[in-house]
PDB file of C-alpha atoms in Angstrom:
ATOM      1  CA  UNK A 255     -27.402  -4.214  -1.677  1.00 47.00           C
ATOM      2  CA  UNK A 256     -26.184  -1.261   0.887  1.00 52.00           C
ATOM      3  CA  UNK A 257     -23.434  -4.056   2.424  1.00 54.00           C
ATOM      4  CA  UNK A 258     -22.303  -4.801  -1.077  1.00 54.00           C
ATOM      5  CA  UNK A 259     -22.073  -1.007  -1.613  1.00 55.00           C
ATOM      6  CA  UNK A 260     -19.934  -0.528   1.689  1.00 59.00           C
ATOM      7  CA  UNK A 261     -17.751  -3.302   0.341  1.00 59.00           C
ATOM      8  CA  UNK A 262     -16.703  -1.160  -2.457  1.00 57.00           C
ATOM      9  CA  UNK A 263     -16.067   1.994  -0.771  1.00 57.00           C
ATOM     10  CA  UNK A 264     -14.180   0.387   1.484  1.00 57.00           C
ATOM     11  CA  UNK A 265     -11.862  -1.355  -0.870  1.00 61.00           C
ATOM     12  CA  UNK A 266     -11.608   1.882  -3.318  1.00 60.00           C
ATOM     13  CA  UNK A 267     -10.497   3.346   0.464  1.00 65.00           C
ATOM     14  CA  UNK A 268      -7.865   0.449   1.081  1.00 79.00           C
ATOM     15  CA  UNK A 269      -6.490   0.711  -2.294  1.00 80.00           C
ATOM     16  CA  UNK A 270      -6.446   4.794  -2.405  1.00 79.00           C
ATOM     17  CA  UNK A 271      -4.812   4.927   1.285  1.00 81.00           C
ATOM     18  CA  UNK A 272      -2.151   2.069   0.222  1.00 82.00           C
ATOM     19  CA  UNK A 273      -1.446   4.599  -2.971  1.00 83.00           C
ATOM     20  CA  UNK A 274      -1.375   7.122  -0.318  1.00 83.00           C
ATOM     21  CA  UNK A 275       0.902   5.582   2.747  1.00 83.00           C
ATOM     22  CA  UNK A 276       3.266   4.842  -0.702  1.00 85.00           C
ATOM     23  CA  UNK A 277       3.647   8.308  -1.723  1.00 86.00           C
ATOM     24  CA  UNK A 278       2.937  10.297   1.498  1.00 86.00           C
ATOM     25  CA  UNK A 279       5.400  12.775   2.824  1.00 86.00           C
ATOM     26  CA  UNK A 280       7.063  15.973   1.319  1.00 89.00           C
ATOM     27  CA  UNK A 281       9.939  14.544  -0.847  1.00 95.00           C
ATOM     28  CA  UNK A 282       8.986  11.217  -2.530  1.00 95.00           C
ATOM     29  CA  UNK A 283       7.178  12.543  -5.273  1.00 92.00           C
ATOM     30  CA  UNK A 284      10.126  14.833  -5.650  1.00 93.00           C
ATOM     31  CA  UNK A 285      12.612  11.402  -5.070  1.00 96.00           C
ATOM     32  CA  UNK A 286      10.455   9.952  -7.926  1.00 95.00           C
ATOM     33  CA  UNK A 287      10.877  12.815 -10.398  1.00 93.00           C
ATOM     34  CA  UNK A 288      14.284  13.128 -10.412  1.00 95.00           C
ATOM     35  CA  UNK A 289      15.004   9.928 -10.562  1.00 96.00           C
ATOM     36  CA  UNK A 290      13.009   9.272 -13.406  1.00 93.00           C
ATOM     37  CA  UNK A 291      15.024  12.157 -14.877  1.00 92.00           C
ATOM     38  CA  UNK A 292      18.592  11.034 -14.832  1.00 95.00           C
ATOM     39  CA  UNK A 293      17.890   7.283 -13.795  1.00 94.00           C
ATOM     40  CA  UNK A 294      20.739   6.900 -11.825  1.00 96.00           C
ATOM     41  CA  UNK A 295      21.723   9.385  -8.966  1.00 96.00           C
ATOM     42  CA  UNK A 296      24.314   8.670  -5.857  1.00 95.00           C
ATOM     43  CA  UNK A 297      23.123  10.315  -2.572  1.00 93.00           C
ATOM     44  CA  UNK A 298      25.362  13.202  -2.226  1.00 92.00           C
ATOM     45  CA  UNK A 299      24.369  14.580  -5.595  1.00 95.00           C
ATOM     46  CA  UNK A 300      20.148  13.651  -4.836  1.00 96.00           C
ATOM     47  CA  UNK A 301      20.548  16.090  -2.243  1.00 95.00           C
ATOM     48  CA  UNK A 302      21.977  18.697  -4.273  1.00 95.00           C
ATOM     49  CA  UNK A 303      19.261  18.156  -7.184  1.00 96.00           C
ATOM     50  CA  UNK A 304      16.541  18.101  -3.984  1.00 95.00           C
ATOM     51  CA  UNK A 305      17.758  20.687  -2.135  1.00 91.00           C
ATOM     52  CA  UNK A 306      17.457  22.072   1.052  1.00 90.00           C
ATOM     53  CA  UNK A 307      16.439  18.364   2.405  1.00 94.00           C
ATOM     54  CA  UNK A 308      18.217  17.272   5.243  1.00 94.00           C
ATOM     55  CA  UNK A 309      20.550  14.153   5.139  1.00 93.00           C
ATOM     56  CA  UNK A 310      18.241  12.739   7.998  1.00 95.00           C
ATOM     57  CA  UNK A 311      15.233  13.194   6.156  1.00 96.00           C
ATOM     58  CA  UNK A 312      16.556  11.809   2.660  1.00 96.00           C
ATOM     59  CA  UNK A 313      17.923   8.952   4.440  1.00 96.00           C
ATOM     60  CA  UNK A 314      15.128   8.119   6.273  1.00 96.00           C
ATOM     61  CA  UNK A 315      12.515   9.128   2.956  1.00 96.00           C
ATOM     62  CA  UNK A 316      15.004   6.405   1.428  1.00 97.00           C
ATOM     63  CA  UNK A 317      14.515   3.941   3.120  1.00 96.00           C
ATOM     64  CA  UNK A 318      10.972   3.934   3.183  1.00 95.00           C
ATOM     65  CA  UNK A 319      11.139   4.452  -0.537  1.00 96.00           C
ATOM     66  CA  UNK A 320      13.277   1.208  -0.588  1.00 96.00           C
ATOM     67  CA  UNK A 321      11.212  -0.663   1.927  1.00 95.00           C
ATOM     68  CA  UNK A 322       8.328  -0.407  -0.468  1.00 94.00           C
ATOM     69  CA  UNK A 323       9.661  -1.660  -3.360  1.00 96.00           C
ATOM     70  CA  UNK A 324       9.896   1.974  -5.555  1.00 96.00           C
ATOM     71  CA  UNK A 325      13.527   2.661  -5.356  1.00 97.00           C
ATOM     72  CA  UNK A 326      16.875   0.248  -5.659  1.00 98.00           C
ATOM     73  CA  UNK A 327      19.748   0.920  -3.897  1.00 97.00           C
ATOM     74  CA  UNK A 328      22.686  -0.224  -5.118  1.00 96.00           C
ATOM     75  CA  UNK A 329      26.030  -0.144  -3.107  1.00 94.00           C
ATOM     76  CA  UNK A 330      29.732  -0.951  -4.310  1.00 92.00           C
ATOM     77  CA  UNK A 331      32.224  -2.465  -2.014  1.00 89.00           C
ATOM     78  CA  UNK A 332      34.807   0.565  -2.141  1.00 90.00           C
ATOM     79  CA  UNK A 333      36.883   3.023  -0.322  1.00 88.00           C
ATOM     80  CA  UNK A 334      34.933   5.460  -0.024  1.00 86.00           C
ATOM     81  CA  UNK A 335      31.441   3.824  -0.331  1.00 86.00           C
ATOM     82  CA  UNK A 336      29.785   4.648  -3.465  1.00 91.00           C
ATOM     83  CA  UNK A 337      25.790   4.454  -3.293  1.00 94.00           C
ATOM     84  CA  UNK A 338      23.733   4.810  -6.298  1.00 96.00           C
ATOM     85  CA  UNK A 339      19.556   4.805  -6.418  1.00 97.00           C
ATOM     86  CA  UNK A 340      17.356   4.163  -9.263  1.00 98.00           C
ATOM     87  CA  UNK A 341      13.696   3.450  -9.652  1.00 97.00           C
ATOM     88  CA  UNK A 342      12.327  -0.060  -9.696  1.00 97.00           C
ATOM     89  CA  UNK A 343       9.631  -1.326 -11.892  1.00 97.00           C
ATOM     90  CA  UNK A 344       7.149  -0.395  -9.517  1.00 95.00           C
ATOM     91  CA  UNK A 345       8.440   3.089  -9.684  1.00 95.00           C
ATOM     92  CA  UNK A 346       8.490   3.832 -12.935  1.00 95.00           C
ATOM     93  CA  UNK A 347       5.489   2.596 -13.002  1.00 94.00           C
ATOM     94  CA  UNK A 348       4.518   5.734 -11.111  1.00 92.00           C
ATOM     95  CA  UNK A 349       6.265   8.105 -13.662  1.00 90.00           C
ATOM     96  CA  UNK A 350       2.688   8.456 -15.706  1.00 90.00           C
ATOM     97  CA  UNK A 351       0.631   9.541 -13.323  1.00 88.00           C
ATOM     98  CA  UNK A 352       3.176  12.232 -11.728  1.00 88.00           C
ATOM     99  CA  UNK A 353       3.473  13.207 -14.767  1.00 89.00           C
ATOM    100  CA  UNK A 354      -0.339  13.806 -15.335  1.00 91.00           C
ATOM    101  CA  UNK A 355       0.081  15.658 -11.801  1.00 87.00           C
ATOM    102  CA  UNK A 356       2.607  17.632 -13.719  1.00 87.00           C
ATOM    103  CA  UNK A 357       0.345  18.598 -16.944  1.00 90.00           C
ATOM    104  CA  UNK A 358      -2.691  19.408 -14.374  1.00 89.00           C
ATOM    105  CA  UNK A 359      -0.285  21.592 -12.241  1.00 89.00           C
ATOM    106  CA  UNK A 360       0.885  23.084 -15.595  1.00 87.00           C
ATOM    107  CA  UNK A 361      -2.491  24.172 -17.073  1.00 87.00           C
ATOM    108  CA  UNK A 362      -3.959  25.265 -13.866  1.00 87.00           C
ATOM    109  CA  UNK A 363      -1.210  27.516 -12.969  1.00 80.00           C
ATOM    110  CA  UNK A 364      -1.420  28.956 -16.164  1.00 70.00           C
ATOM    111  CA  UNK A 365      -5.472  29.596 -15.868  1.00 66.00           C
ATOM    112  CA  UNK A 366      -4.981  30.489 -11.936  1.00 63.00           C
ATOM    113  CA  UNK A 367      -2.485  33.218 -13.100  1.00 62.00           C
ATOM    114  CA  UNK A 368      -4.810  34.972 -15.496  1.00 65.00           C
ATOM    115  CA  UNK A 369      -7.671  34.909 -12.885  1.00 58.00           C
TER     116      UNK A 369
END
């Protein structure tokens, strides 16, 4: 019974660190809201709405972003290169729970401040 105990843990583990590698680092929860906001954003004006990020650091958040299925980037064959990103299924499929982050962060910094 203990072994069949560990096996759970460890997948709950598996499953909670893959939600975790996903989402892990300062801007891709940020990446997620706004583009759940306005849907479609090119990369110049993603920094703007972001920021003081770094064009390093959005590039590189990007492509991780892209490399695990949450964000599409779409690019048009034009002088000068237009590049627009978007959420994929899989993203949007995030929007409910950041936004139950959201509502959390919302009533607790309301209690926190009358403390």
């Amino acid at each position: 019974m203990k072994e069949y105990k560990s096996k759970i843990i460890a997948d709950e583990e598996t499953f909670f660190s893959y939600t975790q590698s996903v989402l892990n680092g300062k801007w891709k929860l940020q990446i997620i809201y706004v583009l759940s906001k306005y849907e479609v954003v090119r990369y110049n004006e993603l920094r703007r709405l972001l920021g003081e990020i770094t064009f390093k650091m959005l590039s590189n958040t990007l492509k991780e972003m892209e490399a695990d299925g949450l964000i599409h980037r779409e690019e048009y064959p034009q002088i000068p290169p237009k590049v627009e990103y978007s959420l994929t299924e899989k993203g949007r499929s995030l929007w409910p729970i950041i936004r139950s982050m959201c509502d959390w962060g919302e009533k607790n910094r309301v209690m926190a401040a009358k403390d």
